[in-house]
Amino acid sequence: MTAPTPVLEIDAVSYRYGDRVALNNVSLKVMRGDVFALLGPNGAGKSTLIRTLCGRLRPTTGTVLVYGGNPARSRAARGCIGLVPQDIALYPYMTVAENLSVFGRLAGIRGARLVTMVDQAVTATGLEDRVDQRVETLSGGYKRRANIASALLHAPKLLVLDEPTVGVDLDARNSINAVLRSLSESGMSVLITTHDLDQAASVASSVGIIVQGQVIETGAPDDLVAQRFGDDQELVLLLAEPAHPGVAALLTDRGFKSLEEGRHWRGRLPSEGPGVDTLTSELVSAGARLRETRVRQPGLDSLYADLTGESEVA
């Protein structure tokens, strides 16, 4: 049986800005119906990778294929992509329906098909009761949904979203996640960059972690966490004050990492070995003042912190 063709295939892509390497031998695949979350610190290369896969930059080396075509050269390949930028790219004084009609015409859609595609985009993003409102009157979450709707008008195969939940409240984030899940279930592939690890854990079928231009891990979140941590648990410590050198040395020797000015530490609690009581006793003996101790199952945030040394995505 022939293996399915990836919707997006990035193979050994590097990109340089002068002497600076922005992408370094990046490879990843996004299959039909995947929701792929790209995570990484500021300056890691996320924006450069998005511009490259959308055909706006040509890689220095390597290949990018969208449905088998090179988006930097093929209009058909670019037509398979719907891009949702972080900034709201809508006319604020127009209604949602007027915006979608304008963007549909700019995409070359006319007549009855335009009406159909606008209706489908409105339904897909849950905007039925907002179509006649001016964009400037919408909440942040509804503006985000309208932004997504405008990228769906030409029925893309791959939807690319840059920070789709930035600046929105929890209810709006959950609504956007529901839209992305529904699009995925319909067969559309989705790639998001996000600073929101909770969102990535909730909605992504696959993640990629990019650091200094290199994608260092890709895969299903649960699989990556299991491979990294096995049966170990995670121990999160909050100290009353920054750890003095003796306490910091003890924690560092145990593999803990400081995530917040020496007060917040995160590390593994091995399934076989000294337990939390032993470690906390050693810390108190070393002069640490513990404010909070939490034992938890490792999650995507644990994996991200372990790989990057950061407690959250920038």
PDB file of C-alpha atoms in Angstrom:
ATOM      1  CA  MET A   1       0.000   0.000   0.000  1.00  0.00           C
ATOM      2  CA  THR A   2       1.316   3.458  -0.929  1.00  0.00           C
ATOM      3  CA  ALA A   3       2.023   5.693   2.057  1.00  0.00           C
ATOM      4  CA  PRO A   4      -0.117   8.855   2.227  1.00  0.00           C
ATOM      5  CA  THR A   5       1.493  12.016   0.873  1.00  0.00           C
ATOM      6  CA  PRO A   6       2.183  14.692   3.502  1.00  0.00           C
ATOM      7  CA  VAL A   7       0.269  17.935   3.109  1.00  0.00           C
ATOM      8  CA  LEU A   8       3.440  19.746   4.187  1.00  0.00           C
ATOM      9  CA  GLU A   9       6.922  18.267   3.906  1.00  0.00           C
ATOM     10  CA  ILE A  10       9.972  20.258   4.981  1.00  0.00           C
ATOM     11  CA  ASP A  11      13.235  18.449   4.279  1.00  0.00           C
ATOM     12  CA  ALA A  12      16.654  19.607   5.541  1.00  0.00           C
ATOM     13  CA  VAL A  13      15.759  23.301   5.230  1.00  0.00           C
ATOM     14  CA  SER A  14      18.281  25.936   6.252  1.00  0.00           C
ATOM     15  CA  TYR A  15      17.984  29.678   5.901  1.00  0.00           C
ATOM     16  CA  ARG A  16      20.566  32.398   6.478  1.00  0.00           C
ATOM     17  CA  TYR A  17      20.201  36.112   7.033  1.00  0.00           C
ATOM     18  CA  GLY A  18      23.714  37.127   6.046  1.00  0.00           C
ATOM     19  CA  ASP A  19      25.986  35.371   8.531  1.00  0.00           C
ATOM     20  CA  ARG A  20      23.146  34.467  10.906  1.00  0.00           C
ATOM     21  CA  VAL A  21      21.611  31.017  10.640  1.00  0.00           C
ATOM     22  CA  ALA A  22      17.863  31.370  11.209  1.00  0.00           C
ATOM     23  CA  LEU A  23      16.944  27.778  10.274  1.00  0.00           C
ATOM     24  CA  ASN A  24      19.369  24.897  10.561  1.00  0.00           C
ATOM     25  CA  ASN A  25      18.571  21.626   8.771  1.00  0.00           C
ATOM     26  CA  VAL A  26      14.874  21.647   9.699  1.00  0.00           C
ATOM     27  CA  SER A  27      12.767  18.634   8.716  1.00  0.00           C
ATOM     28  CA  LEU A  28       9.128  17.951   9.578  1.00  0.00           C
ATOM     29  CA  LYS A  29       5.911  16.621   8.070  1.00  0.00           C
ATOM     30  CA  VAL A  30       2.262  17.532   8.522  1.00  0.00           C
ATOM     31  CA  MET A  31      -0.267  14.944   7.385  1.00  0.00           C
ATOM     32  CA  ARG A  32      -3.906  15.347   6.377  1.00  0.00           C
ATOM     33  CA  GLY A  33      -6.051  16.230   9.401  1.00  0.00           C
ATOM     34  CA  ASP A  34      -3.078  16.917  11.679  1.00  0.00           C
ATOM     35  CA  VAL A  35      -2.965  19.845  14.078  1.00  0.00           C
ATOM     36  CA  PHE A  36       0.752  20.581  14.354  1.00  0.00           C
ATOM     37  CA  ALA A  37       1.926  23.028  17.045  1.00  0.00           C
ATOM     38  CA  LEU A  38       5.319  24.675  16.589  1.00  0.00           C
ATOM     39  CA  LEU A  39       6.789  25.731  19.936  1.00  0.00           C
ATOM     40  CA  GLY A  40       9.965  27.632  20.681  1.00  0.00           C
ATOM     41  CA  PRO A  41      11.503  30.651  22.408  1.00  0.00           C
ATOM     42  CA  ASN A  42      11.614  34.099  20.840  1.00  0.00           C
ATOM     43  CA  GLY A  43      14.165  34.159  18.040  1.00  0.00           C
ATOM     44  CA  ALA A  44      14.088  30.383  17.632  1.00  0.00           C
ATOM     45  CA  GLY A  45      13.062  30.585  13.966  1.00  0.00           C
ATOM     46  CA  LYS A  46       9.272  30.141  14.085  1.00  0.00           C
ATOM     47  CA  SER A  47       8.458  33.216  12.005  1.00  0.00           C
ATOM     48  CA  THR A  48      11.165  32.431   9.462  1.00  0.00           C
ATOM     49  CA  LEU A  49       9.842  28.896   9.111  1.00  0.00           C
ATOM     50  CA  ILE A  50       6.287  30.150   8.517  1.00  0.00           C
ATOM     51  CA  ARG A  51       7.473  32.618   5.874  1.00  0.00           C
ATOM     52  CA  THR A  52       9.450  29.831   4.221  1.00  0.00           C
ATOM     53  CA  LEU A  53       6.633  27.287   4.127  1.00  0.00           C
ATOM     54  CA  CYS A  54       4.263  29.942   2.754  1.00  0.00           C
ATOM     55  CA  GLY A  55       6.680  30.662  -0.104  1.00  0.00           C
ATOM     56  CA  ARG A  56       7.635  34.154   1.042  1.00  0.00           C
ATOM     57  CA  LEU A  57      11.255  33.128   1.613  1.00  0.00           C
ATOM     58  CA  ARG A  58      13.281  30.684  -0.426  1.00  0.00           C
ATOM     59  CA  PRO A  59      15.407  28.391   1.742  1.00  0.00           C
ATOM     60  CA  THR A  60      19.170  28.606   1.405  1.00  0.00           C
ATOM     61  CA  THR A  61      19.223  24.813   1.233  1.00  0.00           C
ATOM     62  CA  GLY A  62      16.596  22.078   1.458  1.00  0.00           C
ATOM     63  CA  THR A  63      13.079  21.745   0.093  1.00  0.00           C
ATOM     64  CA  VAL A  64       9.550  22.745   1.098  1.00  0.00           C
ATOM     65  CA  LEU A  65       6.621  20.960  -0.519  1.00  0.00           C
ATOM     66  CA  VAL A  66       2.924  21.711  -0.023  1.00  0.00           C
ATOM     67  CA  TYR A  67       0.817  19.003  -1.654  1.00  0.00           C
ATOM     68  CA  GLY A  68       3.885  18.102  -3.674  1.00  0.00           C
ATOM     69  CA  GLY A  69       4.503  21.640  -4.984  1.00  0.00           C
ATOM     70  CA  ASN A  70       7.101  24.253  -4.079  1.00  0.00           C
ATOM     71  CA  PRO A  71       5.211  27.251  -2.631  1.00  0.00           C
ATOM     72  CA  ALA A  72       8.039  29.635  -3.540  1.00  0.00           C
ATOM     73  CA  ARG A  73       7.507  28.806  -7.226  1.00  0.00           C
ATOM     74  CA  SER A  74       4.057  27.295  -7.604  1.00  0.00           C
ATOM     75  CA  ARG A  75       0.875  29.372  -7.389  1.00  0.00           C
ATOM     76  CA  ALA A  76      -1.095  26.142  -7.012  1.00  0.00           C
ATOM     77  CA  ALA A  77       0.974  25.165  -3.962  1.00  0.00           C
ATOM     78  CA  ARG A  78       0.496  28.613  -2.418  1.00  0.00           C
ATOM     79  CA  GLY A  79      -3.216  28.296  -3.108  1.00  0.00           C
ATOM     80  CA  CYS A  80      -3.316  25.255  -0.815  1.00  0.00           C
ATOM     81  CA  ILE A  81      -2.306  27.464   2.134  1.00  0.00           C
ATOM     82  CA  GLY A  82      -4.502  29.716   4.263  1.00  0.00           C
ATOM     83  CA  LEU A  83      -2.445  32.085   6.428  1.00  0.00           C
ATOM     84  CA  VAL A  84      -3.854  33.650   9.608  1.00  0.00           C
ATOM     85  CA  PRO A  85      -1.404  36.303  10.882  1.00  0.00           C
ATOM     86  CA  GLN A  86      -1.036  37.233  14.533  1.00  0.00           C
ATOM     87  CA  ASP A  87      -2.283  40.773  13.893  1.00  0.00           C
ATOM     88  CA  ILE A  88      -5.944  41.133  12.938  1.00  0.00           C
ATOM     89  CA  ALA A  89      -5.917  41.651   9.158  1.00  0.00           C
ATOM     90  CA  LEU A  90      -9.486  42.917   8.708  1.00  0.00           C
ATOM     91  CA  TYR A  91     -11.154  46.249   7.951  1.00  0.00           C
ATOM     92  CA  PRO A  92     -12.439  47.443  11.354  1.00  0.00           C
ATOM     93  CA  TYR A  93     -15.217  49.681   9.979  1.00  0.00           C
ATOM     94  CA  MET A  94     -16.736  46.887   7.868  1.00  0.00           C
ATOM     95  CA  THR A  95     -18.978  44.096   9.103  1.00  0.00           C
ATOM     96  CA  VAL A  96     -17.767  40.518   9.236  1.00  0.00           C
ATOM     97  CA  ALA A  97     -19.810  39.672   6.135  1.00  0.00           C
ATOM     98  CA  GLU A  98     -18.442  42.670   4.234  1.00  0.00           C
ATOM     99  CA  ASN A  99     -14.873  41.748   5.137  1.00  0.00           C
ATOM    100  CA  LEU A 100     -15.337  38.174   3.985  1.00  0.00           C
ATOM    101  CA  SER A 101     -16.914  39.316   0.740  1.00  0.00           C
ATOM    102  CA  VAL A 102     -13.977  41.661   0.046  1.00  0.00           C
ATOM    103  CA  PHE A 103     -11.342  39.043   0.841  1.00  0.00           C
ATOM    104  CA  GLY A 104     -13.205  36.450  -1.192  1.00  0.00           C
ATOM    105  CA  ARG A 105     -13.183  38.729  -4.232  1.00  0.00           C
ATOM    106  CA  LEU A 106      -9.478  39.418  -3.719  1.00  0.00           C
ATOM    107  CA  ALA A 107      -8.993  35.638  -3.854  1.00  0.00           C
ATOM    108  CA  GLY A 108     -10.809  35.557  -7.196  1.00  0.00           C
ATOM    109  CA  ILE A 109     -14.086  34.123  -5.904  1.00  0.00           C
ATOM    110  CA  ARG A 110     -17.269  35.505  -7.470  1.00  0.00           C
ATOM    111  CA  GLY A 111     -21.022  35.093  -7.672  1.00  0.00           C
ATOM    112  CA  ALA A 112     -22.825  32.138  -6.118  1.00  0.00           C
ATOM    113  CA  ARG A 113     -19.559  30.466  -5.138  1.00  0.00           C
ATOM    114  CA  LEU A 114     -18.577  33.532  -3.101  1.00  0.00           C
ATOM    115  CA  VAL A 115     -21.890  33.396  -1.225  1.00  0.00           C
ATOM    116  CA  THR A 116     -21.371  29.682  -0.560  1.00  0.00           C
ATOM    117  CA  MET A 117     -17.766  30.075   0.620  1.00  0.00           C
ATOM    118  CA  VAL A 118     -18.637  32.988   2.914  1.00  0.00           C
ATOM    119  CA  ASP A 119     -21.479  30.958   4.444  1.00  0.00           C
ATOM    120  CA  GLN A 120     -19.175  27.966   4.946  1.00  0.00           C
ATOM    121  CA  ALA A 121     -16.439  30.087   6.544  1.00  0.00           C
ATOM    122  CA  VAL A 122     -18.962  31.732   8.879  1.00  0.00           C
ATOM    123  CA  THR A 123     -20.373  28.358   9.924  1.00  0.00           C
ATOM    124  CA  ALA A 124     -16.934  26.792  10.393  1.00  0.00           C
ATOM    125  CA  THR A 125     -15.880  29.562  12.779  1.00  0.00           C
ATOM    126  CA  GLY A 126     -19.178  29.950  14.641  1.00  0.00           C
ATOM    127  CA  LEU A 127     -19.806  33.529  13.530  1.00  0.00           C
ATOM    128  CA  GLU A 128     -23.457  33.163  12.507  1.00  0.00           C
ATOM    129  CA  ASP A 129     -24.678  35.689  15.079  1.00  0.00           C
ATOM    130  CA  ARG A 130     -21.867  38.175  14.372  1.00  0.00           C
ATOM    131  CA  VAL A 131     -21.892  38.477  10.572  1.00  0.00           C
ATOM    132  CA  ASP A 132     -23.610  41.889  10.583  1.00  0.00           C
ATOM    133  CA  GLN A 133     -21.421  43.421  13.290  1.00  0.00           C
ATOM    134  CA  ARG A 134     -18.575  45.761  12.453  1.00  0.00           C
ATOM    135  CA  VAL A 135     -15.238  44.167  13.266  1.00  0.00           C
ATOM    136  CA  GLU A 136     -14.258  47.082  15.525  1.00  0.00           C
ATOM    137  CA  THR A 137     -17.175  46.191  17.850  1.00  0.00           C
ATOM    138  CA  LEU A 138     -16.194  42.533  18.252  1.00  0.00           C
ATOM    139  CA  SER A 139     -14.400  41.055  21.246  1.00  0.00           C
ATOM    140  CA  GLY A 140     -10.831  39.860  20.791  1.00  0.00           C
ATOM    141  CA  GLY A 141     -11.947  36.258  20.480  1.00  0.00           C
ATOM    142  CA  TYR A 142     -14.507  36.984  17.763  1.00  0.00           C
ATOM    143  CA  LYS A 143     -11.969  39.089  15.870  1.00  0.00           C
ATOM    144  CA  ARG A 144      -9.647  36.076  15.919  1.00  0.00           C
ATOM    145  CA  ARG A 145     -12.406  33.854  14.576  1.00  0.00           C
ATOM    146  CA  ALA A 146     -13.196  36.336  11.808  1.00  0.00           C
ATOM    147  CA  ASN A 147      -9.476  36.412  10.986  1.00  0.00           C
ATOM    148  CA  ILE A 148      -9.584  32.623  10.626  1.00  0.00           C
ATOM    149  CA  ALA A 149     -12.744  32.779   8.510  1.00  0.00           C
ATOM    150  CA  SER A 150     -11.058  35.084   5.994  1.00  0.00           C
ATOM    151  CA  ALA A 151      -8.305  32.493   5.491  1.00  0.00           C
ATOM    152  CA  LEU A 152     -10.845  29.716   4.806  1.00  0.00           C
ATOM    153  CA  LEU A 153     -12.608  31.350   1.858  1.00  0.00           C
ATOM    154  CA  HIS A 154     -10.524  29.654  -0.834  1.00  0.00           C
ATOM    155  CA  ALA A 155     -10.825  26.226   0.877  1.00  0.00           C
ATOM    156  CA  PRO A 156      -7.139  25.717   1.740  1.00  0.00           C
ATOM    157  CA  LYS A 157      -5.703  22.284   2.455  1.00  0.00           C
ATOM    158  CA  LEU A 158      -3.298  23.684   5.074  1.00  0.00           C
ATOM    159  CA  LEU A 159      -4.265  26.416   7.546  1.00  0.00           C
ATOM    160  CA  VAL A 160      -1.287  28.216   9.122  1.00  0.00           C
ATOM    161  CA  LEU A 161      -1.941  30.335  12.221  1.00  0.00           C
ATOM    162  CA  ASP A 162       0.568  32.554  13.996  1.00  0.00           C
ATOM    163  CA  GLU A 163      -0.287  32.825  17.718  1.00  0.00           C
ATOM    164  CA  PRO A 164      -4.055  32.340  17.278  1.00  0.00           C
ATOM    165  CA  THR A 165      -4.932  32.820  20.960  1.00  0.00           C
ATOM    166  CA  VAL A 166      -2.684  35.726  21.915  1.00  0.00           C
ATOM    167  CA  GLY A 167      -4.566  38.397  23.850  1.00  0.00           C
ATOM    168  CA  VAL A 168      -7.821  36.478  24.309  1.00  0.00           C
ATOM    169  CA  ASP A 169      -9.520  35.178  27.445  1.00  0.00           C
ATOM    170  CA  LEU A 170     -10.021  31.540  28.409  1.00  0.00           C
ATOM    171  CA  ASP A 171     -13.510  31.232  26.901  1.00  0.00           C
ATOM    172  CA  ALA A 172     -12.317  32.690  23.599  1.00  0.00           C
ATOM    173  CA  ARG A 173      -9.308  30.380  23.590  1.00  0.00           C
ATOM    174  CA  ASN A 174     -11.544  27.359  24.110  1.00  0.00           C
ATOM    175  CA  SER A 175     -13.808  28.507  21.267  1.00  0.00           C
ATOM    176  CA  ILE A 176     -10.838  28.916  18.913  1.00  0.00           C
ATOM    177  CA  ASN A 177      -9.549  25.481  19.896  1.00  0.00           C
ATOM    178  CA  ALA A 178     -12.967  24.021  19.099  1.00  0.00           C
ATOM    179  CA  VAL A 179     -12.815  25.630  15.637  1.00  0.00           C
ATOM    180  CA  LEU A 180      -9.371  24.134  15.004  1.00  0.00           C
ATOM    181  CA  ARG A 181     -10.495  20.670  16.126  1.00  0.00           C
ATOM    182  CA  SER A 182     -13.525  20.848  13.851  1.00  0.00           C
ATOM    183  CA  LEU A 183     -11.394  21.869  10.869  1.00  0.00           C
ATOM    184  CA  SER A 184      -9.017  19.000  11.609  1.00  0.00           C
ATOM    185  CA  GLU A 185     -11.890  16.526  11.823  1.00  0.00           C
ATOM    186  CA  SER A 186     -13.083  17.719   8.409  1.00  0.00           C
ATOM    187  CA  GLY A 187      -9.693  16.730   6.957  1.00  0.00           C
ATOM    188  CA  MET A 188      -7.955  20.099   6.913  1.00  0.00           C
ATOM    189  CA  SER A 189      -4.374  20.223   8.172  1.00  0.00           C
ATOM    190  CA  VAL A 190      -3.535  22.936  10.694  1.00  0.00           C
ATOM    191  CA  LEU A 191      -0.163  24.344  11.734  1.00  0.00           C
ATOM    192  CA  ILE A 192       0.012  26.812  14.607  1.00  0.00           C
ATOM    193  CA  THR A 193       2.760  28.660  16.370  1.00  0.00           C
ATOM    194  CA  THR A 194       1.750  29.319  19.942  1.00  0.00           C
ATOM    195  CA  HIS A 195       3.112  30.604  23.219  1.00  0.00           C
ATOM    196  CA  ASP A 196       0.251  28.781  24.934  1.00  0.00           C
ATOM    197  CA  LEU A 197       1.394  25.338  26.088  1.00  0.00           C
ATOM    198  CA  ASP A 198      -2.078  24.548  27.420  1.00  0.00           C
ATOM    199  CA  GLN A 199      -3.494  25.180  23.955  1.00  0.00           C
ATOM    200  CA  ALA A 200      -0.850  23.007  22.313  1.00  0.00           C
ATOM    201  CA  ALA A 201      -1.500  20.175  24.764  1.00  0.00           C
ATOM    202  CA  SER A 202      -5.252  20.494  24.248  1.00  0.00           C
ATOM    203  CA  VAL A 203      -5.515  20.727  20.475  1.00  0.00           C
ATOM    204  CA  ALA A 204      -2.303  19.437  18.851  1.00  0.00           C
ATOM    205  CA  SER A 205      -1.973  15.921  17.472  1.00  0.00           C
ATOM    206  CA  SER A 206       1.739  16.614  16.841  1.00  0.00           C
ATOM    207  CA  VAL A 207       4.226  19.173  18.112  1.00  0.00           C
ATOM    208  CA  GLY A 208       7.628  20.390  17.048  1.00  0.00           C
ATOM    209  CA  ILE A 209      10.020  22.166  19.397  1.00  0.00           C
ATOM    210  CA  ILE A 210      12.419  24.572  17.696  1.00  0.00           C
ATOM    211  CA  VAL A 211      15.455  26.025  19.462  1.00  0.00           C
ATOM    212  CA  GLN A 212      18.089  28.227  17.802  1.00  0.00           C
ATOM    213  CA  GLY A 213      16.808  27.351  14.357  1.00  0.00           C
ATOM    214  CA  GLN A 214      16.786  23.583  14.904  1.00  0.00           C
ATOM    215  CA  VAL A 215      13.724  21.398  15.380  1.00  0.00           C
ATOM    216  CA  ILE A 216      14.949  19.200  18.211  1.00  0.00           C
ATOM    217  CA  GLU A 217      11.812  17.095  18.773  1.00  0.00           C
ATOM    218  CA  THR A 218       8.704  16.228  16.778  1.00  0.00           C
ATOM    219  CA  GLY A 219       5.904  13.794  17.495  1.00  0.00           C
ATOM    220  CA  ALA A 220       2.676  13.247  19.375  1.00  0.00           C
ATOM    221  CA  PRO A 221       2.781  15.133  22.711  1.00  0.00           C
ATOM    222  CA  ASP A 222       1.969  12.104  24.881  1.00  0.00           C
ATOM    223  CA  ASP A 223       4.548   9.963  23.073  1.00  0.00           C
ATOM    224  CA  LEU A 224       7.288  12.571  23.459  1.00  0.00           C
ATOM    225  CA  VAL A 225       6.541  13.011  27.166  1.00  0.00           C
ATOM    226  CA  ALA A 226       6.569   9.233  27.724  1.00  0.00           C
ATOM    227  CA  GLN A 227       9.867   8.853  25.860  1.00  0.00           C
ATOM    228  CA  ARG A 228      11.465  11.658  27.835  1.00  0.00           C
ATOM    229  CA  PHE A 229      10.190  10.875  31.329  1.00  0.00           C
ATOM    230  CA  GLY A 230       9.169   7.215  31.369  1.00  0.00           C
ATOM    231  CA  ASP A 231       7.657   6.398  34.763  1.00  0.00           C
ATOM    232  CA  ASP A 232       9.316   9.355  36.479  1.00  0.00           C
ATOM    233  CA  GLN A 233       7.179  12.025  38.069  1.00  0.00           C
ATOM    234  CA  GLU A 234       7.888  15.731  38.130  1.00  0.00           C
ATOM    235  CA  LEU A 235       8.651  17.673  41.284  1.00  0.00           C
ATOM    236  CA  VAL A 236       7.996  21.416  41.298  1.00  0.00           C
ATOM    237  CA  LEU A 237       9.486  23.432  44.146  1.00  0.00           C
ATOM    238  CA  LEU A 238       8.815  27.030  45.117  1.00  0.00           C
ATOM    239  CA  LEU A 239      11.286  28.493  47.591  1.00  0.00           C
ATOM    240  CA  ALA A 240      10.512  31.417  49.877  1.00  0.00           C
ATOM    241  CA  GLU A 241      13.666  33.154  48.652  1.00  0.00           C
ATOM    242  CA  PRO A 242      16.250  32.611  45.898  1.00  0.00           C
ATOM    243  CA  ALA A 243      18.354  29.524  46.530  1.00  0.00           C
ATOM    244  CA  HIS A 244      21.744  30.269  48.066  1.00  0.00           C
ATOM    245  CA  PRO A 245      24.762  28.527  46.474  1.00  0.00           C
ATOM    246  CA  GLY A 246      24.568  25.405  48.638  1.00  0.00           C
ATOM    247  CA  VAL A 247      20.876  24.808  47.920  1.00  0.00           C
ATOM    248  CA  ALA A 248      21.308  25.653  44.238  1.00  0.00           C
ATOM    249  CA  ALA A 249      24.199  23.192  43.971  1.00  0.00           C
ATOM    250  CA  LEU A 250      22.142  20.436  45.614  1.00  0.00           C
ATOM    251  CA  LEU A 251      19.227  20.994  43.238  1.00  0.00           C
ATOM    252  CA  THR A 252      21.454  21.262  40.189  1.00  0.00           C
ATOM    253  CA  ASP A 253      23.225  18.023  41.115  1.00  0.00           C
ATOM    254  CA  ARG A 254      19.796  16.343  41.194  1.00  0.00           C
ATOM    255  CA  GLY A 255      19.035  17.625  37.689  1.00  0.00           C
ATOM    256  CA  PHE A 256      16.674  20.424  38.711  1.00  0.00           C
ATOM    257  CA  LYS A 257      16.449  23.624  36.684  1.00  0.00           C
ATOM    258  CA  SER A 258      15.726  27.092  37.975  1.00  0.00           C
ATOM    259  CA  LEU A 259      12.842  28.715  36.135  1.00  0.00           C
ATOM    260  CA  GLU A 260      12.316  31.956  38.055  1.00  0.00           C
ATOM    261  CA  GLU A 261      15.132  33.903  39.680  1.00  0.00           C
ATOM    262  CA  GLY A 262      16.274  30.953  41.754  1.00  0.00           C
ATOM    263  CA  ARG A 263      12.945  30.495  43.550  1.00  0.00           C
ATOM    264  CA  HIS A 264      11.037  28.208  41.200  1.00  0.00           C
ATOM    265  CA  TRP A 265      12.676  24.839  40.438  1.00  0.00           C
ATOM    266  CA  ARG A 266      11.508  21.922  38.367  1.00  0.00           C
ATOM    267  CA  GLY A 267      13.004  18.436  38.113  1.00  0.00           C
ATOM    268  CA  ARG A 268      12.367  14.734  37.952  1.00  0.00           C
ATOM    269  CA  LEU A 269      11.400  12.458  40.779  1.00  0.00           C
ATOM    270  CA  PRO A 270      12.746   9.052  39.671  1.00  0.00           C
ATOM    271  CA  SER A 271      10.393   6.102  39.902  1.00  0.00           C
ATOM    272  CA  GLU A 272      13.208   4.214  41.606  1.00  0.00           C
ATOM    273  CA  GLY A 273      15.266   6.160  44.094  1.00  0.00           C
ATOM    274  CA  PRO A 274      14.896   8.627  46.961  1.00  0.00           C
ATOM    275  CA  GLY A 275      11.407  10.044  47.316  1.00  0.00           C
ATOM    276  CA  VAL A 276      10.177  13.569  47.776  1.00  0.00           C
ATOM    277  CA  ASP A 277      10.460  13.406  51.574  1.00  0.00           C
ATOM    278  CA  THR A 278      14.157  12.560  51.361  1.00  0.00           C
ATOM    279  CA  LEU A 279      14.868  15.411  48.957  1.00  0.00           C
ATOM    280  CA  THR A 280      12.909  18.015  50.901  1.00  0.00           C
ATOM    281  CA  SER A 281      14.637  16.944  54.102  1.00  0.00           C
ATOM    282  CA  GLU A 282      18.029  17.418  52.431  1.00  0.00           C
ATOM    283  CA  LEU A 283      16.989  20.837  51.167  1.00  0.00           C
ATOM    284  CA  VAL A 284      15.795  21.987  54.580  1.00  0.00           C
ATOM    285  CA  SER A 285      19.042  20.737  56.116  1.00  0.00           C
ATOM    286  CA  ALA A 286      20.921  22.778  53.506  1.00  0.00           C
ATOM    287  CA  GLY A 287      19.027  25.901  54.573  1.00  0.00           C
ATOM    288  CA  ALA A 288      16.220  26.059  52.026  1.00  0.00           C
ATOM    289  CA  ARG A 289      12.858  27.516  53.009  1.00  0.00           C
ATOM    290  CA  LEU A 290      10.201  25.675  51.034  1.00  0.00           C
ATOM    291  CA  ARG A 291       6.996  27.544  50.265  1.00  0.00           C
ATOM    292  CA  GLU A 292       5.381  24.935  47.999  1.00  0.00           C
ATOM    293  CA  THR A 293       6.093  21.361  46.911  1.00  0.00           C
ATOM    294  CA  ARG A 294       4.097  19.696  44.124  1.00  0.00           C
ATOM    295  CA  VAL A 295       4.433  16.227  42.647  1.00  0.00           C
ATOM    296  CA  ARG A 296       2.749  15.849  39.254  1.00  0.00           C
ATOM    297  CA  GLN A 297       2.723  13.753  36.137  1.00  0.00           C
ATOM    298  CA  PRO A 298       4.937  15.314  33.468  1.00  0.00           C
ATOM    299  CA  GLY A 299       3.125  17.044  30.617  1.00  0.00           C
ATOM    300  CA  LEU A 300       3.985  19.026  27.519  1.00  0.00           C
ATOM    301  CA  ASP A 301       5.080  21.960  29.674  1.00  0.00           C
ATOM    302  CA  SER A 302       7.506  19.624  31.471  1.00  0.00           C
ATOM    303  CA  LEU A 303       8.935  18.457  28.157  1.00  0.00           C
ATOM    304  CA  TYR A 304       9.314  22.024  26.912  1.00  0.00           C
ATOM    305  CA  ALA A 305      11.028  23.156  30.109  1.00  0.00           C
ATOM    306  CA  ASP A 306      13.329  20.121  30.090  1.00  0.00           C
ATOM    307  CA  LEU A 307      14.418  20.742  26.490  1.00  0.00           C
ATOM    308  CA  THR A 308      14.685  24.531  26.521  1.00  0.00           C
ATOM    309  CA  GLY A 309      15.229  25.511  30.154  1.00  0.00           C
ATOM    310  CA  GLU A 310      12.229  27.850  29.932  1.00  0.00           C
ATOM    311  CA  SER A 311       9.003  27.521  31.892  1.00  0.00           C
ATOM    312  CA  GLU A 312       6.828  28.767  29.027  1.00  0.00           C
ATOM    313  CA  VAL A 313       6.993  29.541  25.362  1.00  0.00           C
ATOM    314  CA  ALA A 314       7.858  33.060  24.283  1.00  0.00           C
TER     315      ALA A 314
END
